Structure formats: C-alpha cells, structure tokens
PDB file of C-alpha atoms in Angstrom:
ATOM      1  CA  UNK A  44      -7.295  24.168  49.658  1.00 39.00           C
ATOM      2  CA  UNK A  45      -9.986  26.019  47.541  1.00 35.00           C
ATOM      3  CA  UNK A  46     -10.297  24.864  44.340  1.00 40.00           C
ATOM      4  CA  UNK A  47     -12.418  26.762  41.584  1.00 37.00           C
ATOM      5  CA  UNK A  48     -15.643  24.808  40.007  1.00 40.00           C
ATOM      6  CA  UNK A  49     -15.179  23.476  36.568  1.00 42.00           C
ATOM      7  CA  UNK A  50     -17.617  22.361  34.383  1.00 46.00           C
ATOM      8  CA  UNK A  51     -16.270  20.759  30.612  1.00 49.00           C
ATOM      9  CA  UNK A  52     -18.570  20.057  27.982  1.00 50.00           C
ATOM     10  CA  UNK A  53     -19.148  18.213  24.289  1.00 47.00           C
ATOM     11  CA  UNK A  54     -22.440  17.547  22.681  1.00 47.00           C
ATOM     12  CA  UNK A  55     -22.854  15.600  19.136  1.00 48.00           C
ATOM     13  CA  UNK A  56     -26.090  14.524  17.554  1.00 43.00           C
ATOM     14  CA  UNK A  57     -27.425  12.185  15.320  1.00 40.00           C
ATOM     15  CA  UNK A  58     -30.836  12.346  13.289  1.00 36.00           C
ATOM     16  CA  UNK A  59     -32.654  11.110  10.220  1.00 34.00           C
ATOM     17  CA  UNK A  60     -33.633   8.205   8.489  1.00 42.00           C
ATOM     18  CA  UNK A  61     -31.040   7.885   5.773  1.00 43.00           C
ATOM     19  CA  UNK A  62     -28.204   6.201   6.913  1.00 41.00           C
ATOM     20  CA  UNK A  63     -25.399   8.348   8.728  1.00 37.00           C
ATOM     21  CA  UNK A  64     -21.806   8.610  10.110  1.00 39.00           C
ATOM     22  CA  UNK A  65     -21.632   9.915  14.132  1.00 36.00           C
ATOM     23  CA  UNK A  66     -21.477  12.907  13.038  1.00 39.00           C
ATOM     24  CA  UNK A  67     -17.957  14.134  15.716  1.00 35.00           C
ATOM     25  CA  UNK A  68     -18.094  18.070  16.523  1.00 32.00           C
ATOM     26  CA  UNK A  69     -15.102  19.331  18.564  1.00 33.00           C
ATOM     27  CA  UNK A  70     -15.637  19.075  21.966  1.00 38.00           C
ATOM     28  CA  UNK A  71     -16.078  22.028  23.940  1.00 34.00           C
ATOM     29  CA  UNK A  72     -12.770  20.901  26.183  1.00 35.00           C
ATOM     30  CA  UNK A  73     -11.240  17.995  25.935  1.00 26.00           C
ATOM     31  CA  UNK A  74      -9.703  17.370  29.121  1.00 29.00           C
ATOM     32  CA  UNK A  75      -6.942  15.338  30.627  1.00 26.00           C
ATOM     33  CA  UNK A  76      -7.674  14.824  34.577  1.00 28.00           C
ATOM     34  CA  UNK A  77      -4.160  15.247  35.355  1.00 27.00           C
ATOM     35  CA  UNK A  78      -4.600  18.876  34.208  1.00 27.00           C
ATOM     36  CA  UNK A  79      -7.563  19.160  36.458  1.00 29.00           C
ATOM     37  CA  UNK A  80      -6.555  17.345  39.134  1.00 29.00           C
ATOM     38  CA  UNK A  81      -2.891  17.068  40.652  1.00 27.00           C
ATOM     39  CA  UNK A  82      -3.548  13.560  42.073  1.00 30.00           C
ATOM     40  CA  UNK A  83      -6.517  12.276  40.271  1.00 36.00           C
ATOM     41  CA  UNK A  84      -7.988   9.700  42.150  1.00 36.00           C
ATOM     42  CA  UNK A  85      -9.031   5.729  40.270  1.00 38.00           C
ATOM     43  CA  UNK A  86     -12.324   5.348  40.205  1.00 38.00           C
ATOM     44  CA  UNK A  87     -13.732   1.648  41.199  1.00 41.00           C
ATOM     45  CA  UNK A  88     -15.057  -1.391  39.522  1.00 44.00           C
ATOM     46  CA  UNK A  89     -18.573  -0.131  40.543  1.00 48.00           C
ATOM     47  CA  UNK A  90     -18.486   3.490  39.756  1.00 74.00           C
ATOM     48  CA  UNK A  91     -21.779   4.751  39.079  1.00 90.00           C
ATOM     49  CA  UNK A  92     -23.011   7.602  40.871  1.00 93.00           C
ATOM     50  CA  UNK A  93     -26.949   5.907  40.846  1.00 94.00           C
ATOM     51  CA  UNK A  94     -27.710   9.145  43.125  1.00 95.00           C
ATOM     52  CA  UNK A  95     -26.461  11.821  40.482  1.00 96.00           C
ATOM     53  CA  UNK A  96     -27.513   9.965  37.788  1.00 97.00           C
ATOM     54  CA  UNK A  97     -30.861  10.086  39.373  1.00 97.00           C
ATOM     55  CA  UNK A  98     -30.331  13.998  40.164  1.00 97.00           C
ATOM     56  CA  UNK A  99     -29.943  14.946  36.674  1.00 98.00           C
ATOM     57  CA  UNK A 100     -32.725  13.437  35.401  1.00 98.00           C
ATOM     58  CA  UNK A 101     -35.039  15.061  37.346  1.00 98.00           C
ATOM     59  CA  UNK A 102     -33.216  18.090  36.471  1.00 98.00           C
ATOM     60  CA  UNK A 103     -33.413  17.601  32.892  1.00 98.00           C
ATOM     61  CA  UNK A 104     -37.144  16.411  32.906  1.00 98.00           C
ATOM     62  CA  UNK A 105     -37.717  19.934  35.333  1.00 98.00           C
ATOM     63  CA  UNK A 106     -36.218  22.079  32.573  1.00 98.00           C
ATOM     64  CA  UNK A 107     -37.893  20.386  29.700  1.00 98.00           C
ATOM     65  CA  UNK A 108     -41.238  20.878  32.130  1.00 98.00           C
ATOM     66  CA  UNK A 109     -40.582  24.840  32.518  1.00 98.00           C
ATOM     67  CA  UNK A 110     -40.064  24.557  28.555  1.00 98.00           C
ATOM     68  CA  UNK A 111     -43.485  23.082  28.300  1.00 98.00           C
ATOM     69  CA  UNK A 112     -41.632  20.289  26.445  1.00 98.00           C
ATOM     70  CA  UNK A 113     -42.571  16.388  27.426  1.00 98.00           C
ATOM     71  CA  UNK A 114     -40.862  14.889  29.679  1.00 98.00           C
ATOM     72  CA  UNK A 115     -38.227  11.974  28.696  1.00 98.00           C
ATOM     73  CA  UNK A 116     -38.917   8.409  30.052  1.00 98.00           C
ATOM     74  CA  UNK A 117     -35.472   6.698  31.543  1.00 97.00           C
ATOM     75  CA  UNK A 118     -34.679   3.688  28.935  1.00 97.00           C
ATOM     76  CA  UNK A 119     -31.948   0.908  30.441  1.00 96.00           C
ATOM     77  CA  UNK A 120     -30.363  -0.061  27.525  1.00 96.00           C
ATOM     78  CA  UNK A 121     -29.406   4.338  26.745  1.00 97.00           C
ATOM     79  CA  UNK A 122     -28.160   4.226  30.743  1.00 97.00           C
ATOM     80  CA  UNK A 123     -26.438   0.927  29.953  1.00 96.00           C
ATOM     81  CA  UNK A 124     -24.560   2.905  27.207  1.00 96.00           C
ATOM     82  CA  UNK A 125     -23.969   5.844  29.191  1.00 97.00           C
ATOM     83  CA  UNK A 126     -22.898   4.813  32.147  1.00 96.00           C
ATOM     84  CA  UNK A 127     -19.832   2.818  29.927  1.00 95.00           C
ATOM     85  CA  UNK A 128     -19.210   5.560  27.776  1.00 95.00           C
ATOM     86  CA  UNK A 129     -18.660   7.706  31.489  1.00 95.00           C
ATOM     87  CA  UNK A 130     -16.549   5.094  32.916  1.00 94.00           C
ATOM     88  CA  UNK A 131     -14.858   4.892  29.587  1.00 93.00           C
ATOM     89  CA  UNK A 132     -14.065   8.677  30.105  1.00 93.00           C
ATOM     90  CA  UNK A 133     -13.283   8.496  33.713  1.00 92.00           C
ATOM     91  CA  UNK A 134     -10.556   5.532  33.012  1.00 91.00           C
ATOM     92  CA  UNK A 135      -8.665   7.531  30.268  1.00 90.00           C
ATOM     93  CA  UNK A 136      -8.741  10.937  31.898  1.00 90.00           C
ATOM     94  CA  UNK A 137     -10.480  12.082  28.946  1.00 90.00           C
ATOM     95  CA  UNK A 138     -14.040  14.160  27.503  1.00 90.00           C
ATOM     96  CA  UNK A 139     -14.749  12.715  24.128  1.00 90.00           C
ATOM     97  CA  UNK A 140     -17.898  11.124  22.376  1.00 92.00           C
ATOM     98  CA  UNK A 141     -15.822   8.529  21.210  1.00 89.00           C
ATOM     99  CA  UNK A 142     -12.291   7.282  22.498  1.00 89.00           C
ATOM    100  CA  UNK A 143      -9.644   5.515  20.777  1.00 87.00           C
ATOM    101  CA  UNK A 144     -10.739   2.073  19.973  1.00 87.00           C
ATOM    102  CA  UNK A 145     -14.360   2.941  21.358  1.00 90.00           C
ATOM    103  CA  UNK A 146     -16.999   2.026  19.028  1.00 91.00           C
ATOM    104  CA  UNK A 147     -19.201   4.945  17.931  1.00 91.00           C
ATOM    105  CA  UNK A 148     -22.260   6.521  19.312  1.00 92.00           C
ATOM    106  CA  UNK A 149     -24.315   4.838  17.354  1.00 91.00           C
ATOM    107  CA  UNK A 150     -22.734   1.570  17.485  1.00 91.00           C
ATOM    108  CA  UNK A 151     -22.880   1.799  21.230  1.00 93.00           C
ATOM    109  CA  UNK A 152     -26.454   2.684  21.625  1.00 94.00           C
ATOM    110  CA  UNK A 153     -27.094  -0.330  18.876  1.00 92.00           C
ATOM    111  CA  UNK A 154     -25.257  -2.546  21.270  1.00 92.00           C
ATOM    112  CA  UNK A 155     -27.350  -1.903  24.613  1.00 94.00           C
ATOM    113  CA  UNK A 156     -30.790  -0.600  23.657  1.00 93.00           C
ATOM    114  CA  UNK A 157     -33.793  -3.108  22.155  1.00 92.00           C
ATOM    115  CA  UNK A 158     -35.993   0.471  21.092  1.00 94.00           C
ATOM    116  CA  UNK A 159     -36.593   1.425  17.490  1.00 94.00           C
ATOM    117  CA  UNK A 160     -34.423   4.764  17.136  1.00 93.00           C
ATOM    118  CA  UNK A 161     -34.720   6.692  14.333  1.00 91.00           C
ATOM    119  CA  UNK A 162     -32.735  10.324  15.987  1.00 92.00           C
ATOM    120  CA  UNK A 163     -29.835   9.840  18.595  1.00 94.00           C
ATOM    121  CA  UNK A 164     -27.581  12.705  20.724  1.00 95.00           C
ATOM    122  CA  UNK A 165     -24.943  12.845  23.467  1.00 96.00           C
ATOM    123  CA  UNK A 166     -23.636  15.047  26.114  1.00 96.00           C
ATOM    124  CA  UNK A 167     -20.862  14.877  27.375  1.00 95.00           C
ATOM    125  CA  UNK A 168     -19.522  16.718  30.835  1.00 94.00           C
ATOM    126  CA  UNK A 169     -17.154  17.432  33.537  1.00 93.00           C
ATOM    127  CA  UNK A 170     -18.105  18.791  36.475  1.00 93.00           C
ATOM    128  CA  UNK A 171     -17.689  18.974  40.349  1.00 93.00           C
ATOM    129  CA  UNK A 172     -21.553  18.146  41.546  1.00 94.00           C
ATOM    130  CA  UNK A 173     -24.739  17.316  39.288  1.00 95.00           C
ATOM    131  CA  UNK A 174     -26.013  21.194  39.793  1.00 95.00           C
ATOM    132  CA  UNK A 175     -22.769  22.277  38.117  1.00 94.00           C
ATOM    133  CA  UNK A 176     -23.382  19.942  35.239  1.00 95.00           C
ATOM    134  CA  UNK A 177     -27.001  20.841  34.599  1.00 96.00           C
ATOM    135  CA  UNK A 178     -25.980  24.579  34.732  1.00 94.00           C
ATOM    136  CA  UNK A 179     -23.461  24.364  32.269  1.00 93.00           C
ATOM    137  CA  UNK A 180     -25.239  22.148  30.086  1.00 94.00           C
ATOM    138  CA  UNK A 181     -28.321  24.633  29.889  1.00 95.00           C
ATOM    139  CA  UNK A 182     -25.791  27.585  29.466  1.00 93.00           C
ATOM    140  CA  UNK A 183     -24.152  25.837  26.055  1.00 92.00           C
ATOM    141  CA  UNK A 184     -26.539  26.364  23.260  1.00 92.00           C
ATOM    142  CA  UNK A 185     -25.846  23.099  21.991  1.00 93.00           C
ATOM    143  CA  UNK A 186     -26.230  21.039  24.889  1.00 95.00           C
ATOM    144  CA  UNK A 187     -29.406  22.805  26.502  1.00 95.00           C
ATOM    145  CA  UNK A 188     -31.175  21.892  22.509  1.00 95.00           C
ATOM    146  CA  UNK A 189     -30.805  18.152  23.370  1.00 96.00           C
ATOM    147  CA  UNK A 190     -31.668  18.532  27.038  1.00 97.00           C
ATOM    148  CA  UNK A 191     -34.769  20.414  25.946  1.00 97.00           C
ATOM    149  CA  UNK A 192     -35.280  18.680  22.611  1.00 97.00           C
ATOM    150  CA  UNK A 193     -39.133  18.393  22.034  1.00 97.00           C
ATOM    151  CA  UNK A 194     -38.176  15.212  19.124  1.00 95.00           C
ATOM    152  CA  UNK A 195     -36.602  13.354  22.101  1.00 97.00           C
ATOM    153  CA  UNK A 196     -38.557  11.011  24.069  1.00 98.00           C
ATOM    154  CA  UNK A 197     -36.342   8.349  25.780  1.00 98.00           C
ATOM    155  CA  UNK A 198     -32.835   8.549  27.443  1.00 98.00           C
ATOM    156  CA  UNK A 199     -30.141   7.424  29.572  1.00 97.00           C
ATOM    157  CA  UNK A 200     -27.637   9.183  31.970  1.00 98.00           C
ATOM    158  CA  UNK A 201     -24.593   7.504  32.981  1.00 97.00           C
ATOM    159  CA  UNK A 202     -22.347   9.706  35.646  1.00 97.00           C
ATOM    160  CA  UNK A 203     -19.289   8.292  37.202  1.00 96.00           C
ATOM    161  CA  UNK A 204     -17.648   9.997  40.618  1.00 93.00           C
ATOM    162  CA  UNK A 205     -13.725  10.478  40.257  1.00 91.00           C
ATOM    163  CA  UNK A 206     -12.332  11.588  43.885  1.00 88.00           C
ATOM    164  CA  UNK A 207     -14.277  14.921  44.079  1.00 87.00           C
ATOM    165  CA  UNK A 208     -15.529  14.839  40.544  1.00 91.00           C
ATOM    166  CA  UNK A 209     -18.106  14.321  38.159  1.00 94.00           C
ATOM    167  CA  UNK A 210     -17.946  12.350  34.500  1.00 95.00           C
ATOM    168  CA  UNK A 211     -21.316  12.612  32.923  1.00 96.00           C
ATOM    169  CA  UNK A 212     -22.664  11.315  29.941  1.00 96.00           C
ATOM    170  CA  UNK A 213     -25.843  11.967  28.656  1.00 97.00           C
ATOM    171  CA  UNK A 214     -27.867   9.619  25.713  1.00 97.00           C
ATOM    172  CA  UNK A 215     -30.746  10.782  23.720  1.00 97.00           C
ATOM    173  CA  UNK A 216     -33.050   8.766  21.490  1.00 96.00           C
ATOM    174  CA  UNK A 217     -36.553   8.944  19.893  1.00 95.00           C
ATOM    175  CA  UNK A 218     -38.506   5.959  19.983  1.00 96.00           C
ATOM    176  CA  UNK A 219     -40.450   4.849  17.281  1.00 95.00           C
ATOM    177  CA  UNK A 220     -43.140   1.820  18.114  1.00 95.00           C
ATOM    178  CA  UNK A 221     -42.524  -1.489  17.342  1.00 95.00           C
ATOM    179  CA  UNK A 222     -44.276  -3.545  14.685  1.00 96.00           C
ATOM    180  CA  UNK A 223     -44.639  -6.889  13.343  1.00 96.00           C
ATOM    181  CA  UNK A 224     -44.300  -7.690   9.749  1.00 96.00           C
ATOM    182  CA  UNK A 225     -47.996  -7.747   8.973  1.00 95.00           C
ATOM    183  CA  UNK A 226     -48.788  -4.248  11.151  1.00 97.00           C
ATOM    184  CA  UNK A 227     -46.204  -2.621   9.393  1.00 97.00           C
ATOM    185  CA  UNK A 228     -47.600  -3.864   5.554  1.00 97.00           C
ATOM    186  CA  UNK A 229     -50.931  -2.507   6.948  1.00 97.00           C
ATOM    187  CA  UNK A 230     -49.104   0.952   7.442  1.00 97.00           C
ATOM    188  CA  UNK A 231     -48.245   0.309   4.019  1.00 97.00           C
ATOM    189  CA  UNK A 232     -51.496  -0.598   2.793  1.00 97.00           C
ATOM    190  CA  UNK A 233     -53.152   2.654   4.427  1.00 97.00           C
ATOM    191  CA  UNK A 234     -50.905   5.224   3.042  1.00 97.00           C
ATOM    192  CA  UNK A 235     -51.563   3.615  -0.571  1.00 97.00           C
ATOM    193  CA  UNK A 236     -55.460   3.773  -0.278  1.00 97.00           C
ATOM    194  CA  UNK A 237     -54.940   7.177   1.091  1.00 97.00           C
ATOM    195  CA  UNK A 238     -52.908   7.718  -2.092  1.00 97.00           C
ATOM    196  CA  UNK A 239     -55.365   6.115  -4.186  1.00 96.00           C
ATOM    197  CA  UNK A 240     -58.607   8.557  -2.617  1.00 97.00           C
ATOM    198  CA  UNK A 241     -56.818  11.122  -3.096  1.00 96.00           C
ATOM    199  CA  UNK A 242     -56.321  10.492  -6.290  1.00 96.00           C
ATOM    200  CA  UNK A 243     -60.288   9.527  -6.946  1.00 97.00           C
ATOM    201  CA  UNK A 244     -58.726   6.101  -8.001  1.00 97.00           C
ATOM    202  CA  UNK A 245     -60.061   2.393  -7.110  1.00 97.00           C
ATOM    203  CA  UNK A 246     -58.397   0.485  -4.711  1.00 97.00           C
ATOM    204  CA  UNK A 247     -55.698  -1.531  -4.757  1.00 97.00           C
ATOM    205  CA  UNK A 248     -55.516  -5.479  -3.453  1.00 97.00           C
ATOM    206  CA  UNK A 249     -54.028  -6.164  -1.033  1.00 96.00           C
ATOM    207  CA  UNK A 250     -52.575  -9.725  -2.169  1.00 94.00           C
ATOM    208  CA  UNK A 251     -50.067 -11.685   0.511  1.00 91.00           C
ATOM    209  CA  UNK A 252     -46.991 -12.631  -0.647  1.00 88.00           C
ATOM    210  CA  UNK A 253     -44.541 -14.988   0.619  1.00 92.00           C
ATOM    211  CA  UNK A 254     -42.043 -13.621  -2.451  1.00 92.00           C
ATOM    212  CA  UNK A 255     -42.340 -10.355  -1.231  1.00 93.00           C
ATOM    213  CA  UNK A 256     -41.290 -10.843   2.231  1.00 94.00           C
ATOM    214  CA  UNK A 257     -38.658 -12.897   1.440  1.00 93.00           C
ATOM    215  CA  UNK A 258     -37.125 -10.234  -0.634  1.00 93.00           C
ATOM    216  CA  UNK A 259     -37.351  -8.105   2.251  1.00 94.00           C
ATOM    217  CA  UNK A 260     -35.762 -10.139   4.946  1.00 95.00           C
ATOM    218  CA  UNK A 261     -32.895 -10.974   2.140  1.00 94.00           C
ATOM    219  CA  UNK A 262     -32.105  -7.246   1.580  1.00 94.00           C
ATOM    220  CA  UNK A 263     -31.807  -7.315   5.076  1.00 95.00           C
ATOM    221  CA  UNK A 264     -29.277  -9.954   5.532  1.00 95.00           C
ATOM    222  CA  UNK A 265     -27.574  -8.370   2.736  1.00 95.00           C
ATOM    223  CA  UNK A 266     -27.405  -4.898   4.045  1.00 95.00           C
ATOM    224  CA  UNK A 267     -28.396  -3.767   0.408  1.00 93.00           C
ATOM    225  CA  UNK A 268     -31.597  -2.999  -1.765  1.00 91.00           C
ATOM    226  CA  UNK A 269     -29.792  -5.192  -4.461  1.00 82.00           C
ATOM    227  CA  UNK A 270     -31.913  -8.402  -3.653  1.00 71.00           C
ATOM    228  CA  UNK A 271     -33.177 -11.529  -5.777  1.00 66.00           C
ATOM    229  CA  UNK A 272     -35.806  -9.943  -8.491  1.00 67.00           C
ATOM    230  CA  UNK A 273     -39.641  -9.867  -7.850  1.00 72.00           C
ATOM    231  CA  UNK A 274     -42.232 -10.315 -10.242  1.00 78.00           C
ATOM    232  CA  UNK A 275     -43.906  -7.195 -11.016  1.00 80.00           C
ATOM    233  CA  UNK A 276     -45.330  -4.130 -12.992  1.00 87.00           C
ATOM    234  CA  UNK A 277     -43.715  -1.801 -10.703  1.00 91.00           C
ATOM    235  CA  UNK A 278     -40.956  -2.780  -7.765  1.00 91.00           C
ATOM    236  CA  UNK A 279     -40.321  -0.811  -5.513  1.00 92.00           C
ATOM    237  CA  UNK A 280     -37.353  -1.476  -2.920  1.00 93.00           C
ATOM    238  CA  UNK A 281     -36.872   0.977   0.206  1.00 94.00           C
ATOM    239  CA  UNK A 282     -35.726   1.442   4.200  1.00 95.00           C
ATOM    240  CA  UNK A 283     -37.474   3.705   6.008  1.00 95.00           C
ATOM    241  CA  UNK A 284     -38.173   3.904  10.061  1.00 94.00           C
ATOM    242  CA  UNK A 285     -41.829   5.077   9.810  1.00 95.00           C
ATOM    243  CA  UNK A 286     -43.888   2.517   7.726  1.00 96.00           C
ATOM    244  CA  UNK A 287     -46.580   4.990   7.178  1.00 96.00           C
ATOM    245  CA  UNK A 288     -44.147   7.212   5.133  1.00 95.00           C
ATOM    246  CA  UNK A 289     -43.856   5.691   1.238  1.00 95.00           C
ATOM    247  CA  UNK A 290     -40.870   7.079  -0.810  1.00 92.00           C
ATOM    248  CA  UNK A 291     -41.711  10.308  -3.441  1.00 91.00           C
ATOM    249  CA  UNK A 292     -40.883   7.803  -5.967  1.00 88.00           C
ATOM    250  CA  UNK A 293     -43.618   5.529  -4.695  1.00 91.00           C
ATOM    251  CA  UNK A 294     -46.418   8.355  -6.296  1.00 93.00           C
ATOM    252  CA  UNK A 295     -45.962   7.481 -10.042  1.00 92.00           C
ATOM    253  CA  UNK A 296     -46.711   3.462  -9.530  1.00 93.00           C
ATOM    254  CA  UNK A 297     -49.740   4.045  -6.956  1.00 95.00           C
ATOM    255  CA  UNK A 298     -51.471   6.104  -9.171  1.00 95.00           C
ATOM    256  CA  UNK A 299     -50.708   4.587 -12.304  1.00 95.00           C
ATOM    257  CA  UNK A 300     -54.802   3.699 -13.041  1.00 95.00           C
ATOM    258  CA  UNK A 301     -53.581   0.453 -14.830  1.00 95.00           C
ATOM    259  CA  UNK A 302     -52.803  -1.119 -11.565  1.00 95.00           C
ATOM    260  CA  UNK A 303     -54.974  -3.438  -9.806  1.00 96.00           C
ATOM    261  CA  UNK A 304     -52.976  -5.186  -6.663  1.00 96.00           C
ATOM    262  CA  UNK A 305     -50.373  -4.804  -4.398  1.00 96.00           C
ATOM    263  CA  UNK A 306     -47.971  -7.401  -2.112  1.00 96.00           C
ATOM    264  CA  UNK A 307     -45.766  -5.888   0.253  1.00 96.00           C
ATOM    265  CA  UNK A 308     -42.743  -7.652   2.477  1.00 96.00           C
ATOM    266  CA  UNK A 309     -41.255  -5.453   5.534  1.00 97.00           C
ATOM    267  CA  UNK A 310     -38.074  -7.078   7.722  1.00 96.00           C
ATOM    268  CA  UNK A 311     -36.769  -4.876  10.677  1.00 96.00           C
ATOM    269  CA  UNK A 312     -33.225  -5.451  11.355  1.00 95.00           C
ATOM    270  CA  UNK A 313     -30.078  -4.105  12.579  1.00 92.00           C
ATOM    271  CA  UNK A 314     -27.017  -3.847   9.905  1.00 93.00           C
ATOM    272  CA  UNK A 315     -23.955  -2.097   9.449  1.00 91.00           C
ATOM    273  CA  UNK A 316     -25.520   0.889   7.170  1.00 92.00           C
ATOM    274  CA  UNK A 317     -28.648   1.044  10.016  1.00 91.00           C
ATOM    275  CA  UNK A 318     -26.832  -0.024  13.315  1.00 89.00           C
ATOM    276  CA  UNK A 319     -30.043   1.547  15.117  1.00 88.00           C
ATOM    277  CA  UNK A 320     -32.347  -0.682  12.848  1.00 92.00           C
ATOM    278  CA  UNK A 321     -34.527   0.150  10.223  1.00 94.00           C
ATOM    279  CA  UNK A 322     -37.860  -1.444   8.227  1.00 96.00           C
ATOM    280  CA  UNK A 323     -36.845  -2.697   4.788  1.00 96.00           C
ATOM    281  CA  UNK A 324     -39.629  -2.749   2.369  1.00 95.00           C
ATOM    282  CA  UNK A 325     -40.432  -4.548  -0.838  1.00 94.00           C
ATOM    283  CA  UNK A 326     -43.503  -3.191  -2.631  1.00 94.00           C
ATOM    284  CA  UNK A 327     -44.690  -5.207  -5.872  1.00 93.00           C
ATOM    285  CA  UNK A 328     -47.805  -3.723  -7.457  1.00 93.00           C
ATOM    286  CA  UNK A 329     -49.326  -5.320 -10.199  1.00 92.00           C
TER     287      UNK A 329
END
C-alpha cells in the first residue's frame, strides 16, 4: 500500500549568558503515531539508528560546508542526550522538546555533556528516511538557522527507527574552553591591564587571595552572588561564561586612579540558575 512521505518538525533554542528558561515554541506538528501510523510498530531496547544518525551528520556538516559555515564536531555527551530525548519521543508516540515529566533541554544536556556551553538548540523531526529529514529541516526557516548556525560548534544527533519510520532529534551547543581557576583570573587580570592602558593608568597588582576564591566557590554552592563579605575598596561579584569579558559595571572601579591592587577568585560549577555551568567571579580591588 502506498503511503505518502511525511516529514514533522519543532525547533527551540537557547542562548546567552544570563541565566534562562528553555525557552518552548510550538512545535511545528505535534504528532501522535497512531495518527500516522495505523499499527505503529514498538521500537526495541536498542533503538538507535547508528547508520542515520551517522547520515545526517554528514548531511548537516555538507550544508553548513556549501554555507561556507564550519563544520560541527560530534560531542557524546549531546548524542547521549539526543538519542534519549528520540527514544523518549518514539515511546510516547509524540514530537515535543520536552515530554511530560521529561526534564528540560537544558537540564538534559547538563545531565550528559562534560563541555562548557554557553548557547544550546534542538530539532526535533519525523520523518520516513534521513534524506526526508534533512530536506525538511533545511526547508523550515527555523530549523535550517540551527543546522547552519555559524555560533554552533559541537553537537549530537540521536535518531530512533519506528517500523518504517524515523524519530530524530537534533542537539546544538557552543563550546567554550575549559579553564582552571588560576587561567581564568589571568583572563581576568588581562582585560583589567587592558582597561588600565587604555585608560593611560598604572597597573594594577595582581595580589593572590585565598579570601577571594573562597568567596567564589561559596557563591557557587549557594547558587547566589549573596556570599560571606570581602574586604575591599571596591567588590565586585559576577557569573559570566567568557572570563575575558568583565561586567560594564566593572569600568568605574578599574579606573578609579586611587587603586593600587587587585585579588580575584573564579569557581566553575553547575547549579540550578546555570544548569550548563558558568564561571563565578569575585573581584576585590584595593
């Protein structure tokens, strides 16, 4: 019996430093696989289609090629999180980016991946062979800007095969590097001298201090930037997933010309505002 192609689609995205909500656009279609199919078949314990998955990555990578855009670099942990957000899908019959009792994008890519994220997007699709998906992904405006998204470097794509069918999800992320503690003061530390040249002021000190990275690490446990108090002229308390990037508000205590040192504490960490992680910084200048 012929039956017609059909490719469903949703797409959300996720970027910026600040803290955010999954942000939840309507899907395209949200389909039930009974409507699709009369008998739909169970899919197994097992059910990822390694082949397709495979397929539309090279697909996506092609496309981003032909866009002259870079091309993305598989990550485990964001095809760990795809490939259960698919099966999730496949078992309930249903396209979402986030199914009852499923934690959120976010939360799921928190869960699987070790990178330092700092933008995150889905897609989400139905379809009847890999070539249908990619074609209907790059034929939704929405979908076809994360496929070809030049800010995303890293991703995962889970598909799972039900009888004839195709669930397909698709994870974006941008991956920051990694740094310890003391590389990411000294990204601190440059961006105030470059502050300070600018400026045609001295330089600061840099002076270690033990206070000032515990203050970081315990904002961190705490999830806040309400901390134990520092000694300081100026204290400056901030999260931020590029330590080369001080706050505006940083400007007015940098330059201030009575100012002669500086201590700064940084603690990467995961928490419930920053599920993705996220440097927290305590600058004391003095």
């Amino acid at each position: 019996m012929f039956r017609a192609p059909m490719a469903w689609l949703a797409v959300v995205l996720i970027g910026g430093a600040a803290p955010v909500k999954d942000p939840q656009p309507a899907p395209v279609k949200v389909l039930n696989a009974a409507s699709a199919h009369q008998q739909p078949s169970p899919y197994d314990s097992s059910p990822y289609d390694v082949e397709d998955e495979r397929a539309l990555f090279d697909l996506a990578n092609q496309a981003r090629a032909q866009a002259g855009v870079a091309a993305l670099q598989m990550d485990e942990g964001l095809t760990r999180a795809a490939r259960t957000h698919a099966a999730e899908m496949a078992g309930q019959g249903q396209l979402s980016h986030q199914l009852a009792g499923e934690p959120s994008l976010t939360e799921r890519l928190a869960a699987t991946c070790t990178l330092h994220l700092d933008r995150t997007g889905e897609n989400v699709a139905y379809a009847d062979s890999a070539d249908q998906a990619q074609q209907s992904l790059m034929h939704s405006p929405p979908h076809r800007e994360n496929l070809l998204n030049s800010a995303y470097n890293v991703a995962g794509f889970g598909v799972v095969r039900v009888g004839s069918s195709l669930y397909v999800a698709q994870d974006f992320g941008h991956s920051l590097p990694a740094y310890s503690p003391r590389q990411a003061g000294g990204l601190v530390s440059g961006s105030i001298a470059r502050m300070r040249r600018e400026a045609n002021l001295p330089q600061l000190q840099w002076k270690d201090s033990d206070a000032a990275q515990t203050a970081a690490c315990s904002m961190a446990r705490a999830d806040s930037l309400k901390t134990v108090s520092t000694r300081g002229s100026y204290i400056l308390r901030y999260t931020t997933s590029q330590p080369e990037i001080l706050p505006t508000a940083a400007a007015q205590a940098i330059e201030d010309r009575a100012m002669h040192t500086f201590s700064v504490g940084t603690c990467y960490a995961h928490t419930n505002t920053y599920p993705n992680g996220v440097y927290w910084v305590t600058l004391v200048l003095q």
